[in-house]
Amino acid sequence: MNKLAILPVAVMFALSAPSALAKVSEADAAKLGTELTPLGGEKAANADGSIPAWDGGITKPVAGYSKGMHHLDPFPEDKIEFTITNANKDKYKEYLSDGQIKLFELYPETFKMNVYKTRRSASVPQFVYDATKENATRAELIDGGNGIKGASIGVPFPIPENGLEVIWNHVLRFRGIDIKTSRSQAAPTAGGSYTLVETAEEIRFQYSRPEMTLDKLSKDNTLFFFKQVVTQPARLAGTALLVKETMDQEKLPRQAWTYNTGQRRVRKAPNVAFDTPGTVSDGLRTTDDFDMFNGSPVRYNWELIGKQELYIPYNDYKLHSDKLEYKQIITPGHINPEYVRYEKHRVWVVKATLKEGMRHIYKTRTFYIDEDSWQVSVADLYDNRDELYRVAIAHGLNYYEVPTQWSTLEVFHDLQSRRYIAMGLDNEGRMYDFDAKLSEANFTPAALRRAGIR
């Protein structure tokens, strides 16, 4: 790993081991919204001003936008300030992850980063900020970090003390309440040919609901429901997955079911977790790679390294645009860099190391988590030989009708096969519906069977 520029934060406690009581004082919590952003990022600009102060992020939709549209770029006048290539990457290596540097080396003629002015656009609704401040003094890790209590709606640990708290912040960050999506993914060959896989997804976030209380969460023990149905190509259509994610995974692990079109049966699927290959992923990502990291953290030791300035995809509205076709994005080796906007942001750096006696194809994972949204933006993934195996990159933007900062595309680069999988393509499809009204009845094994029948 590159030497980190450890930056000053309002509170930096013991960085490695999770404490039994991970609460902060009322005085420290009072810094949320003053010295710190309401979600715990540093509000001030960095030393040279290349990262500006956070001023609230995007607080309303862009003029001309209406719900259902692909999101218009709030910063259409911004120009490329400079471009990082393999030839000049050493000049900027302080602000690059090892995985990003490796991509320059693997694709020296084609991979590049167009760097733009930094815009700290991340924002969420006020009720999430309010809940985050309440969580700060009461949220706790339980069961060795395999669950939490004392938190609802907002970020549980806005002033984190250890790596486990940071990764739980990513898992529980606000992304909306009830959501329907139609997305596609592509896993091109080294030559660039691919078959598009289309999915319809529904998500009900129990944890994030404005009416959620600690008592309800404790009794229900559900973070979210997720249902995914493959709609294309025809040979895979009807393949379906249902997940009920739990808050205390020691008390009750993740519950999952699959629907097989050939057998026309719903089956319990306890192996939909950890390093099981992701759905129709061509073996290019694991189940817990989805959303950059998801599920139980129990197989790893989590170390909070500190903070660093890093070039990460941000405000990627051009990549998200319905003016693009998938064939313009999917190119050999990596997605087309002409449509990607990089910016310098501060990130939390967390290193996950596989525990003795546990198994996973990733021995070590280094996560770079955006301080303003708690979104994992980059992940460097190492195999059991301690060699870089995969590099994951999330392309984020603000869905300002909600508002929420979330990825529009996640790309997992397999360095050994020189292939990648791009997940979340939506340029040619319908936009996310953040106003969906989904009940728990949408997420039963019977509902999964109905959704999976062609």
Tab-separated table of C-alpha atoms in Angstrom:
chain	number	residue	atom	x	y	z
A	1	MET	CA	0.000	0.000	0.000
A	2	ASN	CA	1.179	3.529	-0.684
A	3	LYS	CA	2.273	5.649	2.212
A	4	LEU	CA	-0.843	7.434	3.465
A	5	ALA	CA	-1.170	11.104	4.118
A	6	ILE	CA	-2.850	10.881	7.522
A	7	LEU	CA	-5.064	13.903	7.831
A	8	PRO	CA	-6.314	15.615	10.993
A	9	VAL	CA	-9.810	14.624	12.058
A	10	ALA	CA	-11.955	15.930	14.871
A	11	VAL	CA	-11.620	12.749	16.861
A	12	MET	CA	-9.181	9.878	16.205
A	13	PHE	CA	-9.341	7.158	18.817
A	14	ALA	CA	-7.905	3.639	18.852
A	15	LEU	CA	-7.876	2.719	15.195
A	16	SER	CA	-7.704	-1.041	15.141
A	17	ALA	CA	-9.681	-3.012	17.715
A	18	PRO	CA	-13.451	-2.512	18.071
A	19	SER	CA	-14.397	-1.236	21.488
A	20	ALA	CA	-17.162	-2.838	23.510
A	21	LEU	CA	-18.929	0.503	23.781
A	22	ALA	CA	-18.363	2.498	20.609
A	23	LYS	CA	-20.070	5.667	21.773
A	24	VAL	CA	-18.695	9.201	21.588
A	25	SER	CA	-19.272	12.046	23.990
A	26	GLU	CA	-21.978	14.678	23.662
A	27	ALA	CA	-19.219	17.259	23.141
A	28	ASP	CA	-17.786	15.342	20.203
A	29	ALA	CA	-21.233	14.690	18.751
A	30	ALA	CA	-21.869	18.443	18.869
A	31	LYS	CA	-19.157	18.850	16.211
A	32	LEU	CA	-21.496	17.240	13.667
A	33	GLY	CA	-22.772	20.095	11.528
A	34	THR	CA	-20.108	22.516	12.804
A	35	GLU	CA	-16.493	21.319	12.497
A	36	LEU	CA	-17.753	18.182	10.794
A	37	THR	CA	-20.425	17.656	8.179
A	38	PRO	CA	-23.683	16.207	9.546
A	39	LEU	CA	-22.455	12.736	8.450
A	40	GLY	CA	-18.996	13.105	9.970
A	41	GLY	CA	-16.750	14.325	7.145
A	42	GLU	CA	-14.326	17.194	7.641
A	43	LYS	CA	-16.231	20.321	6.750
A	44	ALA	CA	-13.181	22.450	5.998
A	45	ALA	CA	-11.186	22.567	2.796
A	46	ASN	CA	-7.837	20.827	2.603
A	47	ALA	CA	-4.561	22.712	3.005
A	48	ASP	CA	-4.095	23.785	-0.612
A	49	GLY	CA	-7.787	24.273	-1.423
A	50	SER	CA	-7.891	21.514	-4.025
A	51	ILE	CA	-10.673	19.965	-1.927
A	52	PRO	CA	-13.133	22.743	-1.052
A	53	ALA	CA	-15.162	23.120	2.110
A	54	TRP	CA	-18.453	21.198	2.178
A	55	ASP	CA	-21.322	23.683	1.821
A	56	GLY	CA	-24.312	21.348	2.051
A	57	GLY	CA	-23.887	19.477	-1.203
A	58	ILE	CA	-26.641	19.476	-3.812
A	59	THR	CA	-29.859	20.495	-2.061
A	60	LYS	CA	-32.350	20.554	-4.937
A	61	PRO	CA	-32.790	19.065	-8.415
A	62	VAL	CA	-31.082	20.717	-11.364
A	63	ALA	CA	-33.186	23.144	-13.424
A	64	GLY	CA	-34.952	21.302	-16.225
A	65	TYR	CA	-34.932	17.959	-14.435
A	66	SER	CA	-38.108	16.046	-13.646
A	67	LYS	CA	-38.497	12.667	-11.982
A	68	GLY	CA	-38.039	9.764	-14.334
A	69	MET	CA	-35.354	11.490	-16.366
A	70	HIS	CA	-31.718	10.514	-16.378
A	71	HIS	CA	-30.042	13.034	-14.131
A	72	LEU	CA	-28.808	16.223	-15.764
A	73	ASP	CA	-25.245	17.269	-15.046
A	74	PRO	CA	-25.215	20.025	-12.391
A	75	PHE	CA	-21.746	21.096	-13.543
A	76	PRO	CA	-21.877	21.134	-17.370
A	77	GLU	CA	-19.336	23.970	-17.667
A	78	ASP	CA	-16.594	22.153	-15.764
A	79	LYS	CA	-13.584	21.316	-17.915
A	80	ILE	CA	-10.837	18.711	-17.560
A	81	GLU	CA	-8.083	20.273	-15.444
A	82	PHE	CA	-5.453	17.624	-16.245
A	83	THR	CA	-5.168	13.998	-17.278
A	84	ILE	CA	-3.254	11.250	-15.480
A	85	THR	CA	-1.702	8.609	-17.742
A	86	ASN	CA	0.812	5.828	-17.333
A	87	ALA	CA	3.502	8.248	-18.488
A	88	ASN	CA	2.905	10.808	-15.719
A	89	LYS	CA	1.307	8.668	-12.973
A	90	ASP	CA	4.364	8.909	-10.682
A	91	LYS	CA	3.701	12.639	-10.319
A	92	TYR	CA	0.310	11.833	-8.771
A	93	LYS	CA	0.970	8.486	-7.043
A	94	GLU	CA	0.456	10.046	-3.595
A	95	TYR	CA	-3.222	10.338	-4.558
A	96	LEU	CA	-3.663	6.939	-6.236
A	97	SER	CA	-4.333	3.494	-4.799
A	98	ASP	CA	-2.060	0.580	-5.652
A	99	GLY	CA	-4.886	-0.890	-7.704
A	100	GLN	CA	-5.317	2.273	-9.736
A	101	ILE	CA	-1.581	2.359	-10.436
A	102	LYS	CA	-1.768	-1.255	-11.589
A	103	LEU	CA	-4.492	-0.389	-14.108
A	104	PHE	CA	-2.194	2.231	-15.656
A	105	GLU	CA	0.524	-0.401	-15.947
A	106	LEU	CA	-1.750	-3.070	-17.441
A	107	TYR	CA	-3.284	-0.718	-20.003
A	108	PRO	CA	-0.570	1.908	-20.597
A	109	GLU	CA	-1.940	3.076	-23.940
A	110	THR	CA	-5.635	3.335	-23.076
A	111	PHE	CA	-6.311	3.756	-19.350
A	112	LYS	CA	-6.307	7.323	-18.068
A	113	MET	CA	-7.977	9.589	-15.534
A	114	ASN	CA	-9.500	12.904	-16.583
A	115	VAL	CA	-9.432	15.021	-13.428
A	116	TYR	CA	-11.960	17.796	-12.837
A	117	LYS	CA	-12.609	20.402	-10.171
A	118	THR	CA	-13.689	18.801	-6.897
A	119	ARG	CA	-17.384	19.265	-6.132
A	120	ARG	CA	-18.503	18.027	-2.721
A	121	SER	CA	-22.034	17.328	-3.917
A	122	ALA	CA	-23.044	14.596	-1.440
A	123	SER	CA	-26.213	15.201	0.567
A	124	VAL	CA	-29.082	13.324	2.207
A	125	PRO	CA	-32.448	14.400	3.693
A	126	GLN	CA	-32.536	16.314	6.966
A	127	PHE	CA	-34.158	13.428	8.859
A	128	VAL	CA	-31.054	11.348	8.101
A	129	TYR	CA	-28.768	14.073	9.458
A	130	ASP	CA	-30.905	14.295	12.596
A	131	ALA	CA	-30.811	10.532	13.140
A	132	THR	CA	-27.056	10.440	12.570
A	133	LYS	CA	-26.473	12.911	15.383
A	134	GLU	CA	-28.599	10.781	17.709
A	135	ASN	CA	-26.766	7.632	16.664
A	136	ALA	CA	-23.380	9.172	17.424
A	137	THR	CA	-23.782	8.864	21.199
A	138	ARG	CA	-25.686	5.582	21.392
A	139	ALA	CA	-24.663	3.215	18.554
A	140	GLU	CA	-22.611	0.169	19.557
A	141	LEU	CA	-20.965	-2.790	17.903
A	142	ILE	CA	-22.206	-6.127	19.247
A	143	ASP	CA	-21.280	-9.785	18.769
A	144	GLY	CA	-17.669	-8.956	17.984
A	145	GLY	CA	-18.727	-6.473	15.322
A	146	ASN	CA	-21.085	-8.860	13.527
A	147	GLY	CA	-24.017	-6.612	14.389
A	148	ILE	CA	-24.911	-3.221	15.801
A	149	LYS	CA	-27.466	-1.769	18.171
A	150	GLY	CA	-28.526	1.705	19.196
A	151	ALA	CA	-28.760	3.050	15.642
A	152	SER	CA	-31.489	3.651	13.097
A	153	ILE	CA	-32.048	5.638	9.894
A	154	GLY	CA	-28.768	7.554	9.849
A	155	VAL	CA	-25.074	6.696	9.760
A	156	PRO	CA	-24.397	4.721	12.958
A	157	PHE	CA	-20.831	5.890	13.644
A	158	PRO	CA	-20.252	9.371	12.139
A	159	ILE	CA	-17.149	9.759	14.327
A	160	PRO	CA	-15.666	6.285	13.910
A	161	GLU	CA	-13.186	4.716	16.301
A	162	ASN	CA	-12.186	1.659	14.265
A	163	GLY	CA	-12.404	-0.035	10.888
A	164	LEU	CA	-15.510	-2.064	11.708
A	165	GLU	CA	-17.450	1.098	12.432
A	166	VAL	CA	-16.386	2.601	9.111
A	167	ILE	CA	-17.494	-0.453	7.114
A	168	TRP	CA	-20.835	-0.504	8.954
A	169	ASN	CA	-21.246	3.149	7.950
A	170	HIS	CA	-20.881	2.066	4.326
A	171	VAL	CA	-23.342	-0.807	4.733
A	172	LEU	CA	-25.942	1.410	6.441
A	173	ARG	CA	-25.512	4.655	4.503
A	174	PHE	CA	-28.749	6.201	3.236
A	175	ARG	CA	-29.708	5.267	-0.337
A	176	GLY	CA	-33.445	5.848	-0.259
A	177	ILE	CA	-36.401	3.946	1.186
A	178	ASP	CA	-38.262	1.931	-1.471
A	179	ILE	CA	-36.569	1.611	-4.853
A	180	LYS	CA	-37.237	-0.112	-8.168
A	181	THR	CA	-34.477	-0.324	-10.741
A	182	SER	CA	-33.847	-1.767	-14.184
A	183	ARG	CA	-30.139	-2.215	-14.688
A	184	SER	CA	-27.763	-4.132	-16.907
A	185	GLN	CA	-24.315	-5.603	-16.602
A	186	ALA	CA	-21.638	-6.601	-19.063
A	187	ALA	CA	-18.574	-8.828	-18.672
A	188	PRO	CA	-16.634	-8.319	-21.914
A	189	THR	CA	-13.978	-10.685	-23.140
A	190	ALA	CA	-10.421	-9.423	-23.493
A	191	GLY	CA	-11.356	-8.492	-27.056
A	192	GLY	CA	-14.360	-6.453	-25.936
A	193	SER	CA	-17.304	-8.635	-27.003
A	194	TYR	CA	-20.087	-9.137	-24.453
A	195	THR	CA	-23.638	-10.291	-23.846
A	196	LEU	CA	-25.777	-7.816	-21.944
A	197	VAL	CA	-27.494	-9.184	-18.843
A	198	GLU	CA	-30.555	-7.170	-17.801
A	199	THR	CA	-32.067	-7.287	-14.319
A	200	ALA	CA	-35.081	-5.838	-12.538
A	201	GLU	CA	-34.449	-5.087	-8.871
A	202	GLU	CA	-36.530	-4.014	-5.885
A	203	ILE	CA	-35.098	-2.819	-2.566
A	204	ARG	CA	-36.921	-1.983	0.653
A	205	PHE	CA	-34.623	-0.374	3.218
A	206	GLN	CA	-36.115	-1.124	6.644
A	207	TYR	CA	-33.285	0.581	8.525
A	208	SER	CA	-33.643	3.880	6.633
A	209	ARG	CA	-37.384	4.421	6.935
A	210	PRO	CA	-38.229	7.789	8.578
A	211	GLU	CA	-40.633	6.088	10.990
A	212	MET	CA	-38.089	3.455	12.079
A	213	THR	CA	-37.354	3.196	15.801
A	214	LEU	CA	-34.719	1.338	17.768
A	215	ASP	CA	-37.391	-0.898	19.266
A	216	LYS	CA	-38.795	-1.867	15.860
A	217	LEU	CA	-35.342	-2.619	14.492
A	218	SER	CA	-34.440	-4.703	17.528
A	219	LYS	CA	-37.563	-6.827	17.215
A	220	ASP	CA	-37.541	-7.166	13.426
A	221	ASN	CA	-33.734	-7.481	13.014
A	222	THR	CA	-34.010	-6.564	9.315
A	223	LEU	CA	-31.824	-4.016	7.534
A	224	PHE	CA	-33.284	-4.399	4.051
A	225	PHE	CA	-35.037	-6.673	1.566
A	226	PHE	CA	-33.633	-7.172	-1.928
A	227	LYS	CA	-35.144	-8.949	-4.929
A	228	GLN	CA	-33.468	-9.369	-8.308
A	229	VAL	CA	-34.886	-10.984	-11.455
A	230	VAL	CA	-32.911	-11.531	-14.660
A	231	THR	CA	-34.982	-10.370	-17.660
A	232	GLN	CA	-32.438	-10.798	-20.501
A	233	PRO	CA	-30.919	-12.762	-22.232
A	234	ALA	CA	-33.658	-15.314	-22.876
A	235	ARG	CA	-31.600	-18.287	-21.663
A	236	LEU	CA	-31.264	-16.693	-18.210
A	237	ALA	CA	-34.604	-14.873	-18.000
A	238	GLY	CA	-36.519	-15.676	-14.835
A	239	THR	CA	-33.480	-16.490	-12.695
A	240	ALA	CA	-34.274	-14.735	-9.431
A	241	LEU	CA	-32.777	-13.958	-6.018
A	242	LEU	CA	-34.333	-12.799	-2.758
A	243	VAL	CA	-32.307	-11.563	0.228
A	244	LYS	CA	-33.361	-10.558	3.721
A	245	GLU	CA	-30.392	-8.818	5.333
A	246	THR	CA	-30.248	-8.847	9.111
A	247	MET	CA	-28.913	-6.263	11.535
A	248	ASP	CA	-27.538	-8.723	14.081
A	249	GLN	CA	-25.997	-11.434	11.922
A	250	GLU	CA	-24.916	-13.438	14.949
A	251	LYS	CA	-28.514	-13.684	16.107
A	252	LEU	CA	-29.763	-14.532	12.595
A	253	PRO	CA	-27.515	-14.686	9.507
A	254	ARG	CA	-28.606	-13.394	6.130
A	255	GLN	CA	-31.650	-15.198	4.717
A	256	ALA	CA	-31.647	-15.852	0.956
A	257	TRP	CA	-33.677	-17.760	-1.628
A	258	THR	CA	-33.208	-18.427	-5.345
A	259	TYR	CA	-35.676	-19.335	-8.079
A	260	ASN	CA	-34.553	-21.787	-10.735
A	261	THR	CA	-36.503	-21.533	-14.004
A	262	GLY	CA	-35.698	-25.074	-15.071
A	263	GLN	CA	-36.997	-26.628	-11.864
A	264	ARG	CA	-39.623	-23.920	-11.254
A	265	ARG	CA	-38.769	-24.091	-7.596
A	266	VAL	CA	-37.758	-21.642	-4.888
A	267	ARG	CA	-34.889	-22.917	-2.788
A	268	LYS	CA	-33.291	-21.608	0.390
A	269	ALA	CA	-29.790	-20.420	-0.487
A	270	PRO	CA	-27.578	-20.176	2.611
A	271	ASN	CA	-24.454	-19.881	0.444
A	272	VAL	CA	-25.432	-16.521	-1.069
A	273	ALA	CA	-22.750	-14.735	0.938
A	274	PHE	CA	-19.034	-14.047	1.219
A	275	ASP	CA	-16.989	-15.327	-1.759
A	276	THR	CA	-19.709	-17.276	-3.549
A	277	PRO	CA	-19.567	-16.046	-7.186
A	278	GLY	CA	-22.036	-13.227	-7.860
A	279	THR	CA	-25.182	-13.828	-9.902
A	280	VAL	CA	-24.355	-14.324	-13.632
A	281	SER	CA	-21.011	-12.609	-13.017
A	282	ASP	CA	-18.814	-14.936	-15.098
A	283	GLY	CA	-16.847	-15.467	-11.895
A	284	LEU	CA	-15.541	-11.893	-11.991
A	285	ARG	CA	-16.884	-10.814	-8.616
A	286	THR	CA	-17.961	-12.342	-5.320
A	287	THR	CA	-21.342	-12.033	-3.619
A	288	ASP	CA	-19.889	-9.679	-1.009
A	289	ASP	CA	-18.393	-7.480	-3.749
A	290	PHE	CA	-21.915	-6.277	-4.623
A	291	ASP	CA	-22.269	-2.603	-3.619
A	292	MET	CA	-18.452	-2.698	-3.158
A	293	PHE	CA	-18.971	-4.571	0.134
A	294	ASN	CA	-22.037	-6.097	1.725
A	295	GLY	CA	-22.981	-8.663	4.332
A	296	SER	CA	-21.333	-9.919	7.476
A	297	PRO	CA	-17.849	-8.583	8.322
A	298	VAL	CA	-17.134	-11.615	10.535
A	299	ARG	CA	-14.405	-13.250	8.411
A	300	TYR	CA	-12.014	-10.298	8.570
A	301	ASN	CA	-10.061	-8.220	11.036
A	302	TRP	CA	-10.737	-4.567	10.223
A	303	GLU	CA	-8.045	-1.936	10.695
A	304	LEU	CA	-8.669	1.782	10.332
A	305	ILE	CA	-5.487	3.085	8.705
A	306	GLY	CA	-6.494	6.746	8.636
A	307	LYS	CA	-7.495	9.228	5.952
A	308	GLN	CA	-6.015	10.060	2.585
A	309	GLU	CA	-6.662	12.302	-0.386
A	310	LEU	CA	-7.464	10.183	-3.437
A	311	TYR	CA	-8.624	10.643	-7.011
A	312	ILE	CA	-11.973	8.875	-7.241
A	313	PRO	CA	-14.878	8.928	-9.723
A	314	TYR	CA	-17.371	11.569	-8.560
A	315	ASN	CA	-20.291	13.421	-10.110
A	316	ASP	CA	-20.202	10.918	-12.967
A	317	TYR	CA	-23.253	12.362	-14.734
A	318	LYS	CA	-21.666	12.042	-18.166
A	319	LEU	CA	-21.174	8.293	-17.625
A	320	HIS	CA	-24.790	8.095	-16.410
A	321	SER	CA	-26.282	9.984	-19.369
A	322	ASP	CA	-28.988	8.518	-21.606
A	323	LYS	CA	-27.155	10.177	-24.499
A	324	LEU	CA	-24.651	7.307	-24.302
A	325	GLU	CA	-25.107	3.790	-25.631
A	326	TYR	CA	-23.618	0.816	-23.830
A	327	LYS	CA	-21.318	0.079	-26.755
A	328	GLN	CA	-19.705	3.490	-26.223
A	329	ILE	CA	-18.937	2.636	-22.589
A	330	ILE	CA	-17.858	-1.004	-22.809
A	331	THR	CA	-14.387	-1.180	-24.373
A	332	PRO	CA	-11.598	-3.791	-24.146
A	333	GLY	CA	-9.768	-3.887	-20.805
A	334	HIS	CA	-11.758	-1.183	-19.019
A	335	ILE	CA	-14.693	1.148	-19.544
A	336	ASN	CA	-14.168	4.128	-21.834
A	337	PRO	CA	-12.233	6.694	-19.746
A	338	GLU	CA	-13.486	9.621	-21.845
A	339	TYR	CA	-16.807	9.483	-19.992
A	340	VAL	CA	-15.410	9.229	-16.455
A	341	ARG	CA	-14.960	12.230	-14.195
A	342	TYR	CA	-12.305	11.946	-11.465
A	343	GLU	CA	-12.002	14.364	-8.552
A	344	LYS	CA	-9.763	14.595	-5.492
A	345	HIS	CA	-11.624	13.723	-2.282
A	346	ARG	CA	-10.717	12.713	1.247
A	347	VAL	CA	-11.340	9.064	1.964
A	348	TRP	CA	-11.198	6.832	5.004
A	349	VAL	CA	-8.791	3.934	4.433
A	350	VAL	CA	-9.726	0.573	5.963
A	351	LYS	CA	-7.729	-2.646	5.638
A	352	ALA	CA	-9.548	-5.959	6.037
A	353	THR	CA	-7.338	-8.988	6.735
A	354	LEU	CA	-8.707	-12.522	6.674
A	355	LYS	CA	-8.911	-14.045	10.151
A	356	GLU	CA	-6.977	-17.191	10.924
A	357	GLY	CA	-9.139	-20.231	10.205
A	358	MET	CA	-11.488	-18.326	7.882
A	359	ARG	CA	-11.621	-18.784	4.105
A	360	HIS	CA	-12.172	-16.285	1.312
A	361	ILE	CA	-10.570	-15.788	-2.091
A	362	TYR	CA	-9.510	-12.319	-0.898
A	363	LYS	CA	-6.883	-12.504	1.827
A	364	THR	CA	-6.667	-8.735	2.143
A	365	ARG	CA	-8.973	-5.923	1.043
A	366	THR	CA	-8.189	-2.224	1.212
A	367	PHE	CA	-11.248	0.009	1.047
A	368	TYR	CA	-11.231	3.736	0.251
A	369	ILE	CA	-14.453	5.273	1.580
A	370	ASP	CA	-15.668	8.759	0.622
A	371	GLU	CA	-15.842	10.901	3.775
A	372	ASP	CA	-18.952	12.788	2.636
A	373	SER	CA	-21.188	9.807	1.802
A	374	TRP	CA	-19.565	6.687	3.349
A	375	GLN	CA	-19.660	5.103	-0.118
A	376	VAL	CA	-16.756	2.725	-0.814
A	377	SER	CA	-15.258	4.355	-3.897
A	378	VAL	CA	-12.255	2.114	-4.575
A	379	ALA	CA	-11.277	-1.336	-3.286
A	380	ASP	CA	-7.937	-3.055	-3.840
A	381	LEU	CA	-8.393	-6.822	-3.450
A	382	TYR	CA	-5.477	-9.206	-2.801
A	383	ASP	CA	-5.312	-12.971	-3.200
A	384	ASN	CA	-3.783	-15.561	-0.865
A	385	ARG	CA	-0.350	-14.938	-2.392
A	386	ASP	CA	-0.596	-11.299	-1.285
A	387	GLU	CA	-0.767	-10.187	-4.904
A	388	LEU	CA	-3.264	-7.706	-6.298
A	389	TYR	CA	-6.112	-9.790	-7.684
A	390	ARG	CA	-8.922	-7.358	-8.451
A	391	VAL	CA	-9.606	-3.631	-8.376
A	392	ALA	CA	-13.151	-2.377	-7.799
A	393	ILE	CA	-14.247	1.169	-8.670
A	394	ALA	CA	-17.610	2.796	-7.917
A	395	HIS	CA	-18.742	5.686	-10.104
A	396	GLY	CA	-20.828	7.929	-7.885
A	397	LEU	CA	-23.232	10.828	-8.284
A	398	ASN	CA	-25.956	12.614	-6.341
A	399	TYR	CA	-29.487	11.431	-7.145
A	400	TYR	CA	-30.725	14.845	-6.208
A	401	GLU	CA	-34.477	14.160	-6.226
A	402	VAL	CA	-33.975	12.075	-3.060
A	403	PRO	CA	-31.204	13.263	-2.377
A	404	THR	CA	-28.611	10.524	-1.996
A	405	GLN	CA	-25.046	9.879	-3.129
A	406	TRP	CA	-24.819	6.427	-4.749
A	407	SER	CA	-22.981	4.690	-7.542
A	408	THR	CA	-24.327	4.708	-11.083
A	409	LEU	CA	-21.860	1.996	-12.128
A	410	GLU	CA	-19.556	-0.431	-10.340
A	411	VAL	CA	-16.639	-1.945	-12.238
A	412	PHE	CA	-14.654	-4.952	-11.012
A	413	HIS	CA	-11.328	-5.461	-12.795
A	414	ASP	CA	-9.836	-8.962	-12.695
A	415	LEU	CA	-6.125	-8.345	-13.141
A	416	GLN	CA	-5.247	-11.973	-13.866
A	417	SER	CA	-7.700	-12.549	-16.709
A	418	ARG	CA	-7.562	-8.894	-17.831
A	419	ARG	CA	-11.338	-8.851	-17.893
A	420	TYR	CA	-13.879	-6.791	-15.996
A	421	ILE	CA	-17.550	-6.733	-15.162
A	422	ALA	CA	-19.512	-3.461	-15.275
A	423	MET	CA	-22.627	-3.522	-13.085
A	424	GLY	CA	-25.443	-0.968	-13.036
A	425	LEU	CA	-25.556	0.133	-16.672
A	426	ASP	CA	-28.722	2.180	-17.052
A	427	ASN	CA	-28.078	4.526	-19.986
A	428	GLU	CA	-30.486	2.724	-22.322
A	429	GLY	CA	-32.986	1.768	-19.638
A	430	ARG	CA	-35.499	3.334	-17.287
A	431	MET	CA	-34.268	5.457	-14.441
A	432	TYR	CA	-34.457	4.359	-10.808
A	433	ASP	CA	-37.846	4.847	-9.173
A	434	PHE	CA	-37.154	6.195	-5.684
A	435	ASP	CA	-40.901	6.697	-5.108
A	436	ALA	CA	-41.790	3.004	-5.313
A	437	LYS	CA	-44.212	1.756	-2.666
A	438	LEU	CA	-42.993	-1.672	-1.644
A	439	SER	CA	-44.356	-3.714	1.222
A	440	GLU	CA	-42.810	-6.716	2.935
A	441	ALA	CA	-45.233	-8.824	0.881
A	442	ASN	CA	-43.079	-8.018	-2.167
A	443	PHE	CA	-40.232	-9.957	-0.560
A	444	THR	CA	-41.491	-13.445	0.240
A	445	PRO	CA	-40.524	-16.774	-1.369
A	446	ALA	CA	-43.989	-16.842	-2.993
A	447	ALA	CA	-43.410	-13.367	-4.465
A	448	LEU	CA	-40.015	-14.540	-5.731
A	449	ARG	CA	-41.616	-17.471	-7.544
A	450	ARG	CA	-44.214	-15.207	-9.167
A	451	ALA	CA	-41.503	-12.790	-10.291
A	452	GLY	CA	-39.333	-15.564	-11.709
A	453	ILE	CA	-41.942	-17.281	-13.874
A	454	ARG	CA	-41.327	-16.250	-17.479
